XYZ file of C-alpha atoms in Angstrom:
280
model
C 19.969 12.592 10.087
C 21.864 15.627 8.859
C 19.915 18.850 8.388
C 20.691 21.844 6.201
C 19.323 24.451 3.812
C 18.710 23.738 0.149
C 20.618 26.778 -1.081
C 24.215 27.967 -1.061
C 23.248 31.442 0.273
C 25.171 34.527 -0.851
C 28.822 34.258 0.097
C 32.213 35.582 -0.986
C 34.487 32.721 0.064
C 34.268 29.024 0.933
C 35.013 29.950 4.520
C 32.079 32.348 4.692
C 29.832 29.725 3.102
C 30.726 27.158 5.747
C 30.652 29.649 8.627
C 27.158 30.843 7.723
C 25.764 27.311 7.448
C 27.397 26.166 10.681
C 26.064 29.243 12.493
C 22.533 28.085 11.639
C 23.249 24.605 12.985
C 23.560 22.949 9.585
C 25.315 19.596 9.331
C 24.333 19.113 5.669
C 24.792 21.281 2.603
C 23.999 21.264 -1.084
C 27.081 21.442 -3.276
C 28.243 25.061 -3.722
C 30.153 24.139 -6.880
C 29.571 22.132 -10.042
C 31.612 20.130 -12.509
C 32.860 23.305 -14.225
C 34.404 24.692 -11.010
C 38.192 24.646 -10.813
C 39.787 21.813 -8.879
C 41.458 24.287 -6.521
C 38.187 25.983 -5.562
C 36.505 22.619 -5.090
C 39.272 21.607 -2.683
C 38.783 24.833 -0.717
C 35.065 24.191 -0.340
C 35.585 20.567 0.637
C 38.220 21.513 3.201
C 35.809 23.997 4.787
C 32.993 21.432 4.697
C 35.135 18.904 6.570
C 36.312 21.422 9.144
C 32.703 22.506 9.821
C 31.287 18.943 9.808
C 29.114 19.635 6.765
C 28.067 16.638 4.685
C 27.475 17.401 1.006
C 24.026 15.924 0.592
C 23.136 16.911 -2.951
C 24.908 17.730 -6.174
C 22.212 19.272 -8.336
C 21.703 18.905 -12.066
C 18.549 21.000 -12.542
C 18.642 20.803 -16.329
C 16.113 19.460 -18.817
C 17.405 16.055 -19.916
C 13.988 15.495 -21.575
C 14.099 18.631 -23.709
C 12.291 18.274 -27.052
C 15.258 20.029 -28.674
C 17.783 17.252 -29.483
C 20.854 19.494 -29.199
C 19.749 20.887 -25.847
C 18.814 17.429 -24.603
C 22.273 16.026 -25.459
C 23.910 19.004 -23.758
C 22.002 18.524 -20.528
C 22.395 14.743 -20.475
C 26.138 15.317 -20.769
C 25.950 17.811 -17.909
C 23.976 15.318 -15.784
C 26.706 12.736 -16.335
C 29.372 15.263 -15.366
C 27.454 16.194 -12.216
C 27.001 12.559 -11.253
C 30.720 11.969 -11.764
C 31.422 14.976 -9.551
C 29.082 13.668 -6.848
C 30.839 10.317 -6.971
C 34.278 11.919 -6.814
C 33.459 13.916 -3.664
C 31.314 11.215 -2.055
C 28.132 13.288 -2.009
C 25.001 11.640 -0.676
C 23.318 11.904 -4.086
C 23.159 13.636 -7.443
C 19.642 14.938 -8.053
C 17.587 16.164 -10.979
C 13.934 16.095 -12.007
C 12.824 13.896 -14.884
C 12.305 16.978 -17.059
C 9.702 18.606 -19.296
C 9.273 16.698 -22.561
C 7.278 19.503 -24.195
C 7.255 23.283 -24.574
C 7.682 25.653 -21.656
C 9.975 25.807 -18.669
C 12.309 22.937 -17.875
C 10.425 22.118 -14.658
C 6.884 22.826 -15.852
C 3.877 20.802 -16.997
C 3.226 19.933 -20.601
C 0.959 17.219 -22.047
C 4.047 15.559 -23.489
C 5.176 14.665 -19.943
C 2.566 11.901 -19.972
C 2.525 11.097 -23.689
C 3.129 7.613 -25.068
C 6.818 6.845 -24.956
C 7.791 9.532 -22.439
C 8.008 7.151 -19.500
C 10.226 4.768 -21.458
C 12.429 7.711 -22.458
C 12.801 8.725 -18.798
C 13.851 5.192 -17.877
C 16.342 4.944 -20.746
C 17.816 8.393 -20.069
C 18.245 7.602 -16.380
C 19.927 4.303 -17.190
C 22.229 6.031 -19.685
C 23.319 8.659 -17.151
C 24.036 6.055 -14.474
C 25.742 3.564 -16.797
C 28.038 6.229 -18.256
C 29.420 7.013 -14.790
C 28.978 3.748 -12.877
C 29.116 5.574 -9.512
C 30.480 3.779 -6.461
C 30.234 6.470 -3.743
C 26.918 8.103 -4.625
C 23.579 7.526 -6.341
C 21.506 9.284 -8.967
C 18.029 10.433 -7.917
C 14.995 12.144 -9.412
C 13.074 14.598 -7.279
C 9.311 14.066 -7.089
C 7.230 16.630 -8.983
C 3.479 17.380 -9.259
C 3.265 17.230 -13.056
C 5.894 14.802 -14.283
C 7.184 11.352 -13.370
C 7.469 10.468 -10.520
C 4.380 12.179 -9.108
C 3.415 9.537 -6.529
C 5.214 7.129 -4.188
C 3.818 4.174 -6.119
C 5.073 5.726 -9.342
C 8.511 6.269 -7.826
C 8.672 2.670 -6.664
C 7.774 1.496 -10.162
C 10.425 3.781 -11.658
C 13.047 2.259 -9.344
C 12.063 -1.206 -10.527
C 12.104 -0.213 -14.191
C 15.408 1.682 -14.088
C 16.830 -1.386 -12.343
C 20.159 0.118 -11.267
C 21.660 -0.170 -7.790
C 22.902 3.407 -8.168
C 19.359 4.768 -8.567
C 17.631 5.877 -5.367
C 14.943 8.202 -4.010
C 15.042 11.910 -3.399
C 11.829 12.484 -1.454
C 9.902 15.734 -1.666
C 6.458 14.852 -0.346
C 5.088 18.401 -0.705
C 5.795 18.433 -4.441
C 3.298 15.610 -4.834
C 0.433 17.326 -2.975
C -1.114 18.454 -6.248
C -4.818 18.372 -5.454
C -7.489 18.383 -2.783
C -7.614 14.574 -2.468
C -3.988 14.383 -1.351
C -4.409 17.487 0.786
C -7.289 15.875 2.669
C -5.158 12.770 3.254
C -1.930 14.677 3.975
C -0.663 12.727 7.033
C -1.583 9.373 5.510
C -0.035 10.349 2.174
C 3.264 11.299 3.812
C 3.240 8.015 5.721
C 2.633 6.184 2.442
C 5.706 7.862 0.941
C 7.878 6.543 3.751
C 6.159 3.157 3.909
C 6.824 2.466 0.225
C 10.172 4.185 -0.281
C 12.047 3.918 3.030
C 14.578 1.414 1.676
C 15.492 3.809 -1.149
C 15.452 7.307 0.418
C 18.818 9.089 0.593
C 17.760 12.743 0.871
C 14.578 14.626 1.792
C 13.219 18.105 1.213
C 11.251 18.929 4.342
C 8.737 21.698 3.672
C 5.419 23.051 4.887
C 2.321 23.839 2.842
C -0.959 25.675 3.234
C -4.345 25.483 1.507
C -5.514 28.971 0.557
C -9.079 30.200 0.262
C -10.500 31.083 -3.128
C -10.859 29.306 -6.435
C -9.416 27.251 -7.992
C -7.537 25.105 -5.474
C -4.288 26.748 -4.376
C -1.740 24.893 -2.235
C 1.567 26.669 -1.687
C 4.789 26.287 0.272
C 5.028 28.362 3.444
C 7.468 28.935 6.274
C 8.044 25.670 8.177
C 5.757 25.610 11.191
C 3.129 27.912 9.672
C 1.317 25.336 7.530
C -0.335 21.950 7.921
C 2.574 19.492 7.798
C 3.206 17.625 11.051
C 6.968 18.082 11.330
C 7.214 15.914 14.414
C 5.701 12.988 12.505
C 7.861 13.622 9.414
C 11.083 13.853 11.396
C 10.210 10.683 13.299
C 9.947 8.864 9.971
C 13.221 10.351 8.750
C 14.915 9.333 12.011
C 14.132 5.713 11.113
C 16.317 6.027 7.997
C 20.077 5.769 7.658
C 21.864 8.247 9.970
C 23.568 9.805 6.939
C 20.241 10.816 5.354
C 20.324 14.502 4.475
C 17.326 16.759 5.096
C 16.895 20.229 3.593
C 14.568 23.172 4.098
C 14.279 25.224 0.923
C 12.506 27.873 -1.165
C 12.549 30.532 1.545
C 12.932 34.229 0.717
C 15.883 35.332 2.834
C 18.520 34.418 5.413
C 16.264 35.276 8.357
C 13.630 32.845 7.061
C 16.207 30.081 6.720
C 17.524 30.759 10.227
C 13.981 30.569 11.608
C 13.276 27.352 9.695
C 16.491 25.701 10.850
C 15.782 26.617 14.477
C 12.274 25.182 14.174
C 13.356 21.909 12.559
C 16.381 21.413 14.814
C 14.261 21.967 17.914
C 11.865 19.199 16.919
C 14.620 16.857 15.713
C 16.602 17.397 18.894
C 13.679 16.180 20.983
C 13.378 12.892 19.107
C 14.820 9.807 20.817
C 17.410 9.407 18.058
C 18.373 13.065 18.010
C 20.404 14.522 15.171
C 23.790 13.358 13.894
C 26.434 16.070 14.462
């Protein structure tokens, strides 16, 4: 596996970007540029990535391709296609988005429309359209799991893979994003195992995070510093080690550089003690 941080961190130059990631022990990175970045700057980043043995694991879309506003939706579908083409051009592990919010509110938030009649079919058709427009050969398109939109379960993700029916559609696994209630919290180790049991053949990248159940009402489950919550990282990394060696793994959503450095040290220590070790 290749491990990194799910952020580009603050940096002034491609060299500083790569130096800072390598200093933390990263062998994977999310793309620090997008399809609008000049070709020259892209080349500089890619040169630094190669010289520091950093694999570009994810090219992000992070736009609402399900927006209820038709003009906005067309704009972001076009952007998703451009990002997928970029990922294919540079040989990134995957291009990733979420399915999107089909109703009012933030692009990554819940609305009733996310589960309305016709929404699932629209997600399938939009995903097919994005993939077919690019026909990628060196990468795949993925949708990150979310708690309040498709896919919100490993079974749902597996069904989505079948319904999209494209070889260039794969799985971006974020198991913590699907821990959306006390039932899954109580079955946390078994639920994570179920994710890998059902989706192993399709997983290309993983967000590896920790979570904690807080006291008080109503139920509150939040992300916390890796190693300070209830996720068994040894068990998770053992499952990831069974995947393709090129699988990228990212810690994310931490407040500062010191937190990322601490998280990387924690994850690398556990991964380094596995029989398979870490690909460097």
